[in-house]
PDB file of C-alpha atoms in Angstrom:
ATOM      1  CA  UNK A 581       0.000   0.000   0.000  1.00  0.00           C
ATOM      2  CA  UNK A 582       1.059   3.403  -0.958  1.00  0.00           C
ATOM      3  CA  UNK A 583       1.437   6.356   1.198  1.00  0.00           C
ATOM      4  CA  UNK A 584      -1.317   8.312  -0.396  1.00  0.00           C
ATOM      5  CA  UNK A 585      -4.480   5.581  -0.616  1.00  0.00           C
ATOM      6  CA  UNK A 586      -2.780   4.694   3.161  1.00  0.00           C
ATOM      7  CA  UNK A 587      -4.129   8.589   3.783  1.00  0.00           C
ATOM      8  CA  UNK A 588      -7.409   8.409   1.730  1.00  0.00           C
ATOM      9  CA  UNK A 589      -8.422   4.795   3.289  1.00  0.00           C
ATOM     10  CA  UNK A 590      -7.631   6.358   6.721  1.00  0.00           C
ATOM     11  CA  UNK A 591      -9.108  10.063   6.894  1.00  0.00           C
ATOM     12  CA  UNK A 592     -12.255   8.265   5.527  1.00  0.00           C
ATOM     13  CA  UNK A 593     -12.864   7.416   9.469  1.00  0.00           C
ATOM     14  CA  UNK A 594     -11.902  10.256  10.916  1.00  0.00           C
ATOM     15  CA  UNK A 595     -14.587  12.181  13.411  1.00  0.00           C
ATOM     16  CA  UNK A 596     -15.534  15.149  11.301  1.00  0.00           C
ATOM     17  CA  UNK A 597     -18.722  16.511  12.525  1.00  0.00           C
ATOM     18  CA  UNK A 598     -16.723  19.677  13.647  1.00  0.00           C
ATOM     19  CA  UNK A 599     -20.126  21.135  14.209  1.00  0.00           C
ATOM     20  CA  UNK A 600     -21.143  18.806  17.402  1.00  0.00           C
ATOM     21  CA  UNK A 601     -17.561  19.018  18.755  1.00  0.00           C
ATOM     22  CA  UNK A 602     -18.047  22.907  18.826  1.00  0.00           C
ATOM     23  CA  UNK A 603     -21.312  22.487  20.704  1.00  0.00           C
ATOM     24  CA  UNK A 604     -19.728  20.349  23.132  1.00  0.00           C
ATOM     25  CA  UNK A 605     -16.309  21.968  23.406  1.00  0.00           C
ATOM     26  CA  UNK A 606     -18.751  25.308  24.822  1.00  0.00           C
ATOM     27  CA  UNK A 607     -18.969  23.725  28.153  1.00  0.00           C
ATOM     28  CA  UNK A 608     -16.435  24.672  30.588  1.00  0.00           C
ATOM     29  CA  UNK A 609     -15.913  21.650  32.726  1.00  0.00           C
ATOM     30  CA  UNK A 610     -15.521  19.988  29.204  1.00  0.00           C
ATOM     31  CA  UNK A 611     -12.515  22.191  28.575  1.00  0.00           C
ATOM     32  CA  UNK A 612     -11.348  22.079  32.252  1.00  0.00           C
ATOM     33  CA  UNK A 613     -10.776  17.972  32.128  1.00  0.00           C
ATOM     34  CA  UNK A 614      -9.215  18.509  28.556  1.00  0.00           C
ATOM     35  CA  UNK A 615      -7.285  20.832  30.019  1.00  0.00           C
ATOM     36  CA  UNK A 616      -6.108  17.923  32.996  1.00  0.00           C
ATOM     37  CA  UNK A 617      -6.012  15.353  30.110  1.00  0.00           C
ATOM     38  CA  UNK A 618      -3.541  16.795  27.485  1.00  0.00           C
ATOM     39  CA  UNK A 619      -1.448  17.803  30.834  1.00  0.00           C
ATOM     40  CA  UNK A 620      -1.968  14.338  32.385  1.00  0.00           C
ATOM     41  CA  UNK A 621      -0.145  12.819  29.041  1.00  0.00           C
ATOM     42  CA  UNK A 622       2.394  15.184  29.013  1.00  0.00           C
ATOM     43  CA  UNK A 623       3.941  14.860  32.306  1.00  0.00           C
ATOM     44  CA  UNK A 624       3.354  10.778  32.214  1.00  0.00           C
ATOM     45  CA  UNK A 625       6.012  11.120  28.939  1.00  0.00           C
ATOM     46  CA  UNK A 626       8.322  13.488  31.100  1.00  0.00           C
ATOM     47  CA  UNK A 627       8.226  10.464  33.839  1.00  0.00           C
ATOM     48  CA  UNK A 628       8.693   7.797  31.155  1.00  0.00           C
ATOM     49  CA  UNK A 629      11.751  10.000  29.802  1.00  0.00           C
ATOM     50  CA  UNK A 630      12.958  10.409  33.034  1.00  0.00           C
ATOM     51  CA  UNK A 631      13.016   6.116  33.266  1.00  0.00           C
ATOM     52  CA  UNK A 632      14.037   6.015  29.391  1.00  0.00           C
ATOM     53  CA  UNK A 633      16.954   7.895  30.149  1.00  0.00           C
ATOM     54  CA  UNK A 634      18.367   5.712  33.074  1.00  0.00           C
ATOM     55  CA  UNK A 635      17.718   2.249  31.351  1.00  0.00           C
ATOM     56  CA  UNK A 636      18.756   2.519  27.576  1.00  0.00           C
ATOM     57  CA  UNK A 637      21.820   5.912  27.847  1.00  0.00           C
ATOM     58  CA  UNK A 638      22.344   4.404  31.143  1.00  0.00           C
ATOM     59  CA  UNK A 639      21.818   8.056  32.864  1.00  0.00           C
ATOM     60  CA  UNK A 640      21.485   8.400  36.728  1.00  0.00           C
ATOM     61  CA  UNK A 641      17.864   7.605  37.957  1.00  0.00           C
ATOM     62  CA  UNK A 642      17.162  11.220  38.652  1.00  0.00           C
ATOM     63  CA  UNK A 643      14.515  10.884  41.691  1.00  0.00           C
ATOM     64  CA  UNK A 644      13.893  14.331  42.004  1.00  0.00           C
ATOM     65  CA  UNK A 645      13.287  14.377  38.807  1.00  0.00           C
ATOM     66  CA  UNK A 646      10.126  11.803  38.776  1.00  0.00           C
ATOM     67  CA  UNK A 647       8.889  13.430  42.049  1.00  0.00           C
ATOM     68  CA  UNK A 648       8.247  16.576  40.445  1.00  0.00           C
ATOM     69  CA  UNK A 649       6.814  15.060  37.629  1.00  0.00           C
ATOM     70  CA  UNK A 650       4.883  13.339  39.828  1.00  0.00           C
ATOM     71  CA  UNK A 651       3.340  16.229  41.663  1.00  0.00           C
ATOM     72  CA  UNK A 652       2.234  17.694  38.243  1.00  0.00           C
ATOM     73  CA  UNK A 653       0.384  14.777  37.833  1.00  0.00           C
ATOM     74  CA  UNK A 654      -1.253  15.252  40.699  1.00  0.00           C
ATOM     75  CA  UNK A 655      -1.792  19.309  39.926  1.00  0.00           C
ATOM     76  CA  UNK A 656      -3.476  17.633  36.924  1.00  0.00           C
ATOM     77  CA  UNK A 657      -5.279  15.010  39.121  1.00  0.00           C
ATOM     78  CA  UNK A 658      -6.546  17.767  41.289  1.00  0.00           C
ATOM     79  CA  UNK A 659      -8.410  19.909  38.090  1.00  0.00           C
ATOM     80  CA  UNK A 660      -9.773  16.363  37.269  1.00  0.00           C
ATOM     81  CA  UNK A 661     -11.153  15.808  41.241  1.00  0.00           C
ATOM     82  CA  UNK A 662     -12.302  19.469  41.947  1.00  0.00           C
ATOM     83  CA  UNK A 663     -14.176  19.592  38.029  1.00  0.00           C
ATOM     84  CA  UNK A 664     -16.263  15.851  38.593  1.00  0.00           C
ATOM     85  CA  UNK A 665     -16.420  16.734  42.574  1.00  0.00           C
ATOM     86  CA  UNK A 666     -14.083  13.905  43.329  1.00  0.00           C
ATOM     87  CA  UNK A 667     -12.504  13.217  46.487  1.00  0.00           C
ATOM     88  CA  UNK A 668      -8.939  11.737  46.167  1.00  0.00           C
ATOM     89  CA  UNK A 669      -9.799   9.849  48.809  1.00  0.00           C
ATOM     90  CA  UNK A 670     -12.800   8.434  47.698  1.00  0.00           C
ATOM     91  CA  UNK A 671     -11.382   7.544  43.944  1.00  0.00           C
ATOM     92  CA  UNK A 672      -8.198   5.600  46.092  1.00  0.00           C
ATOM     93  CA  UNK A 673     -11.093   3.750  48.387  1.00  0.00           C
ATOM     94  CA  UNK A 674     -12.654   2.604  44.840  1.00  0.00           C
ATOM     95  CA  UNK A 675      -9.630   1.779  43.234  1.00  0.00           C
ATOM     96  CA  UNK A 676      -8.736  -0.432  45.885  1.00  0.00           C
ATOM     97  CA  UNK A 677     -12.145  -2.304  46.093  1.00  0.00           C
ATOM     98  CA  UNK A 678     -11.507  -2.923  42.384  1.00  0.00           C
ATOM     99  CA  UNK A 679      -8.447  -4.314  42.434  1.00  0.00           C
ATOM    100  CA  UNK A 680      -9.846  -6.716  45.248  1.00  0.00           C
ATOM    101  CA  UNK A 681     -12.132  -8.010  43.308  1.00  0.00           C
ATOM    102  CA  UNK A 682      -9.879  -8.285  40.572  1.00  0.00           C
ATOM    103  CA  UNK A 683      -6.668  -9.985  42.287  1.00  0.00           C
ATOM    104  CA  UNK A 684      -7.581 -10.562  45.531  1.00  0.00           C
ATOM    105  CA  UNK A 685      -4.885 -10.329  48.314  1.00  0.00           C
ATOM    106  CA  UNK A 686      -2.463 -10.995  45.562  1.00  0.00           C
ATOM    107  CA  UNK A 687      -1.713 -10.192  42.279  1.00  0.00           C
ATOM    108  CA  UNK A 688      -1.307 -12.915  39.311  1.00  0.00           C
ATOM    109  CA  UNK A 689      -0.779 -13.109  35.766  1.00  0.00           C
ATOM    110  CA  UNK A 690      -3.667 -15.139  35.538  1.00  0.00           C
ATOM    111  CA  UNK A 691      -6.266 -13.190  37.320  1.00  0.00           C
ATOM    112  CA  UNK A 692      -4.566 -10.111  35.359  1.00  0.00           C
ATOM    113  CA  UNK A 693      -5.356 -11.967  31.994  1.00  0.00           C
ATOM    114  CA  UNK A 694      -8.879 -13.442  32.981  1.00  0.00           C
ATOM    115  CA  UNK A 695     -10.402 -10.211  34.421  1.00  0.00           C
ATOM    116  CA  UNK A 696     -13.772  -9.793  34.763  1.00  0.00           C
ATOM    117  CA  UNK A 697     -14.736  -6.061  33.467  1.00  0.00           C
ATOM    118  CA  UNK A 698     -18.684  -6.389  34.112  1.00  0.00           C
ATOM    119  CA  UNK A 699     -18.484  -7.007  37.779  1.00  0.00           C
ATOM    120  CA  UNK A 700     -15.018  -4.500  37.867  1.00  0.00           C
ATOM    121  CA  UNK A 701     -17.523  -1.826  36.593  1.00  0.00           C
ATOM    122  CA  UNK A 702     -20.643  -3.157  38.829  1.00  0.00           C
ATOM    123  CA  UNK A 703     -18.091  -2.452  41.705  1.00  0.00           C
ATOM    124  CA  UNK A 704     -17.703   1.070  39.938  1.00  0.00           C
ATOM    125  CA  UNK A 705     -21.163   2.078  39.840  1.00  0.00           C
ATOM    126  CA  UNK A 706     -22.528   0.646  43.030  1.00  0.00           C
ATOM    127  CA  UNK A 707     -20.109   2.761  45.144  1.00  0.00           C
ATOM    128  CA  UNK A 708     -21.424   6.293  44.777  1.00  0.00           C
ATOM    129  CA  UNK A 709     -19.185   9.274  45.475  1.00  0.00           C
ATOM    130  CA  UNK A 710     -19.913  11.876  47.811  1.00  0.00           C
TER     131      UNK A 710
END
């Protein structure tokens, strides 16, 4: 396949209803959590540099480094929590639940492989936030 029909096959499915994407894009909150999103991806590829670096050019884990990074994640986090009225606490308690049901008391491959999404997301939705 050539590069050009690769580009004409592919930018056939492309979202293009620019119209309804306006509409929705006027709501605030919307923008808020894109806001946390695009800034949630770029810091998590600053951390994954920060490992990159130390495991293939062999560069000093820089710990200080992935701490910061770290706490922009959670600035991030935070615009996510305070936008859907999240507690931090109350996403952690969830999490955890979750990964009960999931693993256990311990994690495996197998139960890692073999999840079970529709009672992961019963789990979800039964515990309501605050």
């Amino acid at each position: 396949m050539n590069s050009k029909r690769y580009i004409k096959d592919a930018v056939r499915t492309e979202s293009r209803n620019f119209e309804a994407m306006n509409e929705r894009l006027n709501d605030d909150g919307l923008k808020r959590l894109l806001h946390a999103g695009i800034g949630l991806s770029t810091e998590a590829g600053e951390f994954l540099d920060a490992l990159k670096k130390h495991i293939f050019y062999g560069k000093e884990l820089d710990k200080v480094n992935l701490a910061e990074e770290m706490g922009d994640l959670f600035w991030y986090m935070a615009i996510v929590a305070d936008e859907l009225g999240f507690e931090f606490e109350e996403v952690m308690e969830r999490n955890i639940t979750k990964l009960k049901a999931r693993y256990g008391e311990k994690f495996s491959e197998e139960k890692a492989e073999k999840r079970d999404l529709d009672t992961e997301r019963e789990i979800l939705e039964e515990q309501s936030f605050n």
